[in-house]
PDB file of C-alpha atoms in Angstrom:
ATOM      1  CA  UNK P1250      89.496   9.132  20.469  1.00 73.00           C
ATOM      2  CA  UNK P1251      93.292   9.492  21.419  1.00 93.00           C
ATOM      3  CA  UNK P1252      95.015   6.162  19.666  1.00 93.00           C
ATOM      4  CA  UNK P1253      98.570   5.112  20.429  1.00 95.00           C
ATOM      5  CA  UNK P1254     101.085   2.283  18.384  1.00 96.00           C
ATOM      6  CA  UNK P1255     100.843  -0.673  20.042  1.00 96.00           C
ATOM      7  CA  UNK P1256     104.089  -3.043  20.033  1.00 96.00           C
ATOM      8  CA  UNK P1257     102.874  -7.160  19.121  1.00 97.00           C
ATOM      9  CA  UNK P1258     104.556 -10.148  19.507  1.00 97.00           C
ATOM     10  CA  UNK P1259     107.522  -7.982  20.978  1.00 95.00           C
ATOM     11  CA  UNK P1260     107.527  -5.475  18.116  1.00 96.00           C
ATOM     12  CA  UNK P1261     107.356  -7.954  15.090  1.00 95.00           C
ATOM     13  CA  UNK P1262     103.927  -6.659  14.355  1.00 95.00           C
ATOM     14  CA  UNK P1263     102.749  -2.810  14.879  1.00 95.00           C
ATOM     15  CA  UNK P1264      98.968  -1.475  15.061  1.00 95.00           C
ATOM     16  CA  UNK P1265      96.907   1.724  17.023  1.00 95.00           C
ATOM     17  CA  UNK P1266      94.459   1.435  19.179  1.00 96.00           C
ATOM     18  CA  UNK P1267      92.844   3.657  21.773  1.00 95.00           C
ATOM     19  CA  UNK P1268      94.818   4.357  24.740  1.00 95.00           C
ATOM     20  CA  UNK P1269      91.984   3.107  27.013  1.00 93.00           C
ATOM     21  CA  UNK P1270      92.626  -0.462  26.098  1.00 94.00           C
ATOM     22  CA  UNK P1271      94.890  -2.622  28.186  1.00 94.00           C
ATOM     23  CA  UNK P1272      97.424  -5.714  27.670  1.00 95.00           C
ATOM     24  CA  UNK P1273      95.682  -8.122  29.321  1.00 94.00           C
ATOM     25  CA  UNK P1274      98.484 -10.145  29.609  1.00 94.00           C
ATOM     26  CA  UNK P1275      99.172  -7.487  32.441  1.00 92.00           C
ATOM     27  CA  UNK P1276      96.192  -9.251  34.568  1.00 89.00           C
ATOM     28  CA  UNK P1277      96.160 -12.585  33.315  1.00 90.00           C
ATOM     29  CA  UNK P1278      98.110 -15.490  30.825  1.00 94.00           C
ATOM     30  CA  UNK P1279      97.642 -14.808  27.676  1.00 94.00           C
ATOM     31  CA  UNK P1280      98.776 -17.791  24.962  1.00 94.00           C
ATOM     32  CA  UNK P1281     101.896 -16.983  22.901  1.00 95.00           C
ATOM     33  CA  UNK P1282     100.491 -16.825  19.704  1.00 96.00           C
ATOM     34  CA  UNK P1283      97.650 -13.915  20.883  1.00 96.00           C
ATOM     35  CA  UNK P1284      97.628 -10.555  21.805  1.00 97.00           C
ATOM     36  CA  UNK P1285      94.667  -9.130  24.163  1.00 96.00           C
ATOM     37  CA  UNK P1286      93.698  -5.761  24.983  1.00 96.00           C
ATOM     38  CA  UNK P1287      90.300  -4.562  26.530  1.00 93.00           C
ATOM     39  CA  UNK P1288      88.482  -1.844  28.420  1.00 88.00           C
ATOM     40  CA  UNK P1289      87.197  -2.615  31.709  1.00 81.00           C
ATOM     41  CA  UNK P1290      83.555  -3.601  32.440  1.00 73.00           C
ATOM     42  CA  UNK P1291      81.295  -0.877  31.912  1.00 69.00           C
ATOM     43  CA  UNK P1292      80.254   1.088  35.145  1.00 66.00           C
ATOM     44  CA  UNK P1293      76.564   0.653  34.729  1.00 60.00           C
ATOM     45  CA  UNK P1294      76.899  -3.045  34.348  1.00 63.00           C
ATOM     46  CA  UNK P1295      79.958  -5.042  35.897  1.00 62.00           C
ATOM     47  CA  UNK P1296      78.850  -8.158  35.192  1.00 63.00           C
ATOM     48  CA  UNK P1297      79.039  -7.502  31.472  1.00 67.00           C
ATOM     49  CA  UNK P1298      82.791  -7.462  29.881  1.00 74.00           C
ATOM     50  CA  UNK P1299      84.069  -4.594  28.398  1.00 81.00           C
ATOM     51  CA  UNK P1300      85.161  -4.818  24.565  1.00 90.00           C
ATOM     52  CA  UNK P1301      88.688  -6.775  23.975  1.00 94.00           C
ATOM     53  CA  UNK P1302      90.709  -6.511  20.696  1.00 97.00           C
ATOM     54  CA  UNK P1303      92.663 -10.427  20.239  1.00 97.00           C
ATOM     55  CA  UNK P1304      95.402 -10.896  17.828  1.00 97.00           C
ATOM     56  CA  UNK P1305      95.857 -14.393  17.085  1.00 97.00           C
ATOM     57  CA  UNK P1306      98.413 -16.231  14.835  1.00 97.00           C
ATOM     58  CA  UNK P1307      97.337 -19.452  13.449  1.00 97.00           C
ATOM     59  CA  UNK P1308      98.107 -22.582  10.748  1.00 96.00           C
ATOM     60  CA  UNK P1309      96.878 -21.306   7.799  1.00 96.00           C
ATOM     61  CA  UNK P1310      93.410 -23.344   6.950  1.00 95.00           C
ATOM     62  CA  UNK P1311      93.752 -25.169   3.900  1.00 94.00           C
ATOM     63  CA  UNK P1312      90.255 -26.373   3.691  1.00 94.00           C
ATOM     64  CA  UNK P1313      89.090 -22.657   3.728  1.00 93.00           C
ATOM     65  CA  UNK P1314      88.435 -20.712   0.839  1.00 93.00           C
ATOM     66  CA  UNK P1315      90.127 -16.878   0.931  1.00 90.00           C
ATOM     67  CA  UNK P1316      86.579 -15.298   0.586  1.00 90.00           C
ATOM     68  CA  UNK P1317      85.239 -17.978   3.187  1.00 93.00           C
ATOM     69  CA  UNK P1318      87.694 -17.545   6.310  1.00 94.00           C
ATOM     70  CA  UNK P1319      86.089 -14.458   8.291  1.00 94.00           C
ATOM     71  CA  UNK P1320      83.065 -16.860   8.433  1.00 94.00           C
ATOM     72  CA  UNK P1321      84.816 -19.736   9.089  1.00 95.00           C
ATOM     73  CA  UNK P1322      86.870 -18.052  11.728  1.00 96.00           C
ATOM     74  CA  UNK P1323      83.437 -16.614  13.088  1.00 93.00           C
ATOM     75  CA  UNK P1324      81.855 -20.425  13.808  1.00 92.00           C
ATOM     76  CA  UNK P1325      84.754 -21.619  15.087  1.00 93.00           C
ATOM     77  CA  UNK P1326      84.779 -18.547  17.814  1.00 92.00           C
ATOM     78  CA  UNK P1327      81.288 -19.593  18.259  1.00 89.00           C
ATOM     79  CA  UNK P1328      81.880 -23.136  18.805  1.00 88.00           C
ATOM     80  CA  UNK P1329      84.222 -22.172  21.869  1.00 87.00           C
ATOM     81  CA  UNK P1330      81.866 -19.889  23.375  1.00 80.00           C
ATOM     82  CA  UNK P1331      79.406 -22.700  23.113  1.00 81.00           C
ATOM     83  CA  UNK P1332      76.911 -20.511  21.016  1.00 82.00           C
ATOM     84  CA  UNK P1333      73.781 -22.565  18.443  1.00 77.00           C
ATOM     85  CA  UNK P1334      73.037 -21.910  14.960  1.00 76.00           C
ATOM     86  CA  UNK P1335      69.926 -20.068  16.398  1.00 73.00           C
ATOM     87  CA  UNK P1336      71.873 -17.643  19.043  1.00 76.00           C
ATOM     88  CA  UNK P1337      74.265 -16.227  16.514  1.00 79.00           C
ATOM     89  CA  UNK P1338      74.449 -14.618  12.655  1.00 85.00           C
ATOM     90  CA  UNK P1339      77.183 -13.400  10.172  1.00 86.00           C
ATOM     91  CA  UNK P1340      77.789 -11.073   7.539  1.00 86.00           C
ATOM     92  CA  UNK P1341      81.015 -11.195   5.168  1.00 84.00           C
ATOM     93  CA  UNK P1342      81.504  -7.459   4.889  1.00 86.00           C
ATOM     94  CA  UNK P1343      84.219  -6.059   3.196  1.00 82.00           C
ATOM     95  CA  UNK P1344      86.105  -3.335   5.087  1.00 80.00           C
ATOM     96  CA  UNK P1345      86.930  -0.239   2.598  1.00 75.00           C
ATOM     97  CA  UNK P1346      90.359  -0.183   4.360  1.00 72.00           C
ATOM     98  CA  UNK P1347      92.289  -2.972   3.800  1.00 70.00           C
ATOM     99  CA  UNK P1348      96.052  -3.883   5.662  1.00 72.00           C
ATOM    100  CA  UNK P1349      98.847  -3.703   3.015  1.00 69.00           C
ATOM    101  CA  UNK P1350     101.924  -5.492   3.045  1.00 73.00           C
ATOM    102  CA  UNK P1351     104.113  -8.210   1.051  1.00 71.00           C
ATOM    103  CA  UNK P1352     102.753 -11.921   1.297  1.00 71.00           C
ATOM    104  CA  UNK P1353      99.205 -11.681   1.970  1.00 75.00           C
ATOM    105  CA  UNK P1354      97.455 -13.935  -0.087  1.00 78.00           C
ATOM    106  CA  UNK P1355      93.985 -12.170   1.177  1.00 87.00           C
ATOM    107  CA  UNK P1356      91.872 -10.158   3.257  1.00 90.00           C
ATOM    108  CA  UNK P1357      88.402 -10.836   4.473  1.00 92.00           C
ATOM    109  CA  UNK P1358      86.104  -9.388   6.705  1.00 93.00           C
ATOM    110  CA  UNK P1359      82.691  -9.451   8.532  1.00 92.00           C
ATOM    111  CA  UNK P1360      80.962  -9.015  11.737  1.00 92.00           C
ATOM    112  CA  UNK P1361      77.859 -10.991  13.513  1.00 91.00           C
ATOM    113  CA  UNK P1362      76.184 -11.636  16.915  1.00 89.00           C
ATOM    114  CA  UNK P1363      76.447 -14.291  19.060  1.00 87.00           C
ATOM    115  CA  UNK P1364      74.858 -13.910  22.212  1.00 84.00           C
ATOM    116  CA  UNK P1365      77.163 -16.138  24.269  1.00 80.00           C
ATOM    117  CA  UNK P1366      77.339 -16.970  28.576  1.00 70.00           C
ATOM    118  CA  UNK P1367      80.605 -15.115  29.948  1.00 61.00           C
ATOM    119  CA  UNK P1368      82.429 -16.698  32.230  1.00 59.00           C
ATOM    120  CA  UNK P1369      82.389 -20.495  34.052  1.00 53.00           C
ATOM    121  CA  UNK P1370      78.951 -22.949  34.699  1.00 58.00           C
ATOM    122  CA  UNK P1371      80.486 -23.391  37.889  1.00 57.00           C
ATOM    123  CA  UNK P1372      82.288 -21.924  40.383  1.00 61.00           C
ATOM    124  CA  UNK P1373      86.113 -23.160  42.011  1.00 64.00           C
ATOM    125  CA  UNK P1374      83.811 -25.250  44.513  1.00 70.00           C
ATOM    126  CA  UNK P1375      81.907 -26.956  41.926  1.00 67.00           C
ATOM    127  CA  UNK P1376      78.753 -25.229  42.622  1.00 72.00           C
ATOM    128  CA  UNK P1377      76.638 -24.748  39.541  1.00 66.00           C
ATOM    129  CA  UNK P1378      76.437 -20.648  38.441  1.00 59.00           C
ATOM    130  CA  UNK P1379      73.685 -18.875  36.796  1.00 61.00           C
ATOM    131  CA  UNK P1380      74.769 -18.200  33.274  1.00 60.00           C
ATOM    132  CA  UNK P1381      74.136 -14.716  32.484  1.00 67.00           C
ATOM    133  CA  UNK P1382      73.685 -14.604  28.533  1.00 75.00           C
ATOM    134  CA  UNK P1383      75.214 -11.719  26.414  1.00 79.00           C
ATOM    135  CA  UNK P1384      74.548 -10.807  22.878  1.00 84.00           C
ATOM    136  CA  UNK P1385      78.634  -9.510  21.866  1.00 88.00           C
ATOM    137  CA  UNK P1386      79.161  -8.014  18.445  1.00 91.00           C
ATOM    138  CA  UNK P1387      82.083  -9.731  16.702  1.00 93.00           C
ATOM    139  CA  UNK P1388      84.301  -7.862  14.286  1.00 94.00           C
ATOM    140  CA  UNK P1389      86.852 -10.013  12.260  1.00 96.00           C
ATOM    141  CA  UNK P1390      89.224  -9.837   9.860  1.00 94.00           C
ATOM    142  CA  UNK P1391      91.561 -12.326   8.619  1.00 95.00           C
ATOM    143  CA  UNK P1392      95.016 -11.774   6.895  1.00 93.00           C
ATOM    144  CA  UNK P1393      95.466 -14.893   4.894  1.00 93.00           C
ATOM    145  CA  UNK P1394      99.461 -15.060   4.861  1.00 92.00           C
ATOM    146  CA  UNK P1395     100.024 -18.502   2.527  1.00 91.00           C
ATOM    147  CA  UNK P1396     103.710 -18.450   1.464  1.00 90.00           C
ATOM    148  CA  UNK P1397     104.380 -18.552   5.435  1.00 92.00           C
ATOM    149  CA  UNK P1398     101.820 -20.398   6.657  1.00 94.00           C
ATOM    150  CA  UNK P1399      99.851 -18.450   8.703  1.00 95.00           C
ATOM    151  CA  UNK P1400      96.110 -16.973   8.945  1.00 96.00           C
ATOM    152  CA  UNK P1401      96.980 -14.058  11.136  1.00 96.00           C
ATOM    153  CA  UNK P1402      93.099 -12.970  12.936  1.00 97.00           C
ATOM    154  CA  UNK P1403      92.290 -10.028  14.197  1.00 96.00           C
ATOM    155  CA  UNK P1404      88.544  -9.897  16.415  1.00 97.00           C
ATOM    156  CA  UNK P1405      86.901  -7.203  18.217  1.00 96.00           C
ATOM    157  CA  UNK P1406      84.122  -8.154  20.498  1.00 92.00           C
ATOM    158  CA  UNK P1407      81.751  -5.697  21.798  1.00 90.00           C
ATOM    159  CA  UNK P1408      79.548  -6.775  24.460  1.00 86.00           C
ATOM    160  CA  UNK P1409      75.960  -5.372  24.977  1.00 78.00           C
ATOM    161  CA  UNK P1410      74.769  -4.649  28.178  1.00 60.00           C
ATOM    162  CA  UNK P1411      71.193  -5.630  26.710  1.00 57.00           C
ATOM    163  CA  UNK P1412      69.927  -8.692  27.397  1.00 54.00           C
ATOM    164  CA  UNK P1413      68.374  -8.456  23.508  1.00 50.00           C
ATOM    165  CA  UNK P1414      71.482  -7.024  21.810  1.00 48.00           C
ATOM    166  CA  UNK P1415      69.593  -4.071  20.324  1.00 48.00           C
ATOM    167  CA  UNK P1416      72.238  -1.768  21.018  1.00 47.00           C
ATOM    168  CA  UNK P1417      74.608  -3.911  19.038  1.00 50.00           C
ATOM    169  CA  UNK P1418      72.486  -4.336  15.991  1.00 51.00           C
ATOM    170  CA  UNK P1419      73.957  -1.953  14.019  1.00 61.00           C
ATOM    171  CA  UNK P1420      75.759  -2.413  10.436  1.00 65.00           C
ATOM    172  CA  UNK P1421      79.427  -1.866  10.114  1.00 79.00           C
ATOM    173  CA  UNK P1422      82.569  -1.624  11.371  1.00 89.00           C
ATOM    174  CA  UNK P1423      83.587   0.521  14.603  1.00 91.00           C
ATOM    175  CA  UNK P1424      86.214   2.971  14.067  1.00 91.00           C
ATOM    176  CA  UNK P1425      88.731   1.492  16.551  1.00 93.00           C
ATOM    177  CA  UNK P1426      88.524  -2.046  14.182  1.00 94.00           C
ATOM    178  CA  UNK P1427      89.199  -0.105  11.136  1.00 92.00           C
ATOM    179  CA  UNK P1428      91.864   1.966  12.606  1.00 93.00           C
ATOM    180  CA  UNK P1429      93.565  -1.598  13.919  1.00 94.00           C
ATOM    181  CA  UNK P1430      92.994  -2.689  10.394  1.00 93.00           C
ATOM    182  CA  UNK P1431      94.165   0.216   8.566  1.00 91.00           C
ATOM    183  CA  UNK P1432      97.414   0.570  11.048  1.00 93.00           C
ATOM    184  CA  UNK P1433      98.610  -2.814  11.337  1.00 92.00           C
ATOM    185  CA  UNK P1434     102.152  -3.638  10.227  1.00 91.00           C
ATOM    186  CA  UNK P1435     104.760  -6.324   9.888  1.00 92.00           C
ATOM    187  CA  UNK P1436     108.027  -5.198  11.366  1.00 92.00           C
ATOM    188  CA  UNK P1437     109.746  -8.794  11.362  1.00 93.00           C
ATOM    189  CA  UNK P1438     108.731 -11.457   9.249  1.00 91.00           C
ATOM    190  CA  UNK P1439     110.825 -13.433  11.076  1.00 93.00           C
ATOM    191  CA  UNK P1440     107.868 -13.890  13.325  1.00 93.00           C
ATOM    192  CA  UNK P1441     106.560 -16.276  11.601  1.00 90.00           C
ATOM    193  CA  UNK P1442     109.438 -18.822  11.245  1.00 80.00           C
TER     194      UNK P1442
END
């Protein structure tokens, strides 16, 4: 897998990830506080997403415990994809590679399924869509940065062209989540106010 340094947030932050991925805010608006990159949909199956990599910076959650934030981070991805209790698990998972740098207060990891409906119930004319469900493996890891406010999440999702998931039911990390992990870097702390 050929990796290269990606610049994020316009350099303040630093990480590698395979050249195949994208900036998706290339295609399409991406919010200030994320960075997107993804592969294209696979060629047996374009109606399935290909994997995207999102680096988010958000208020650091006060109500969340250090060694409870992956999972809390993990429900409240599921909430926005609109996934139940029963379409979805999690396991905390500690990576053995951890991101090292001044100010974090922690690291936490996991990954789960959530088998989720890509994409809008209707379309621009109002017409109702089929939904097409997905089971998506979602890696995360959260850099808990307290002294400057800021839970700073990094999530991988890999979508299974399955319409079970078995090919995603696997334990562990993928090697292009570890090597973000392992890479990452703050070049500017000023990012963060």
């Amino acid at each position: 897998m050929s990796v290269s340094q990606r610049q994020l947030f316009g350099g303040a932050i630093t990480m590698e990830l395979p050249t195949e991925f994208h900036d998706v805010s290339t295609m399409r608006q991406v919010p200030d506080n994320q960075e997107v990159y993804s592969l294209p949909p696979p060629d047996n199956d374009p109606n399935v997403p290909g994997p995207c990599i999102v680096v988010e910076l958000l208020d650091y959650q006060k109500q969340c415990t250090n060694q409870d934030a992956a999972a809390y981070y993990f429900q409240d991805l599921a909430q926005a994809n609109c996934v139940s209790d029963d379409n979805m698990n999690f396991s905390p998972e500690q990576l053995s590679v951890t991101p090292s740098f001044p100010n974090l207060s922690a690291f936490c990891s996991g990954f789960g399924f959530q088998n989720i409906s890509p994409g809008r119930d209707v379309d621009v004319g109002g017409t109702p869509r089929p939904r097409n469900e997905v089971w998506v493996k979602v890696e995360i890891g959260v850099m808990r940065l307290e002294t400057v406010g800021t839970d700073l999440l990094i999530t991988l999702s890999i979508p299974s062209s399955s319409s079970h998931g078995q090919a995603l039911h696997v334990d562990g990390f993928s090697e292009t989540f570890r090597r973000a992990i392992e890479t990452l870097s703050i070049q500017n702390w000023g990012l963060f106010g």
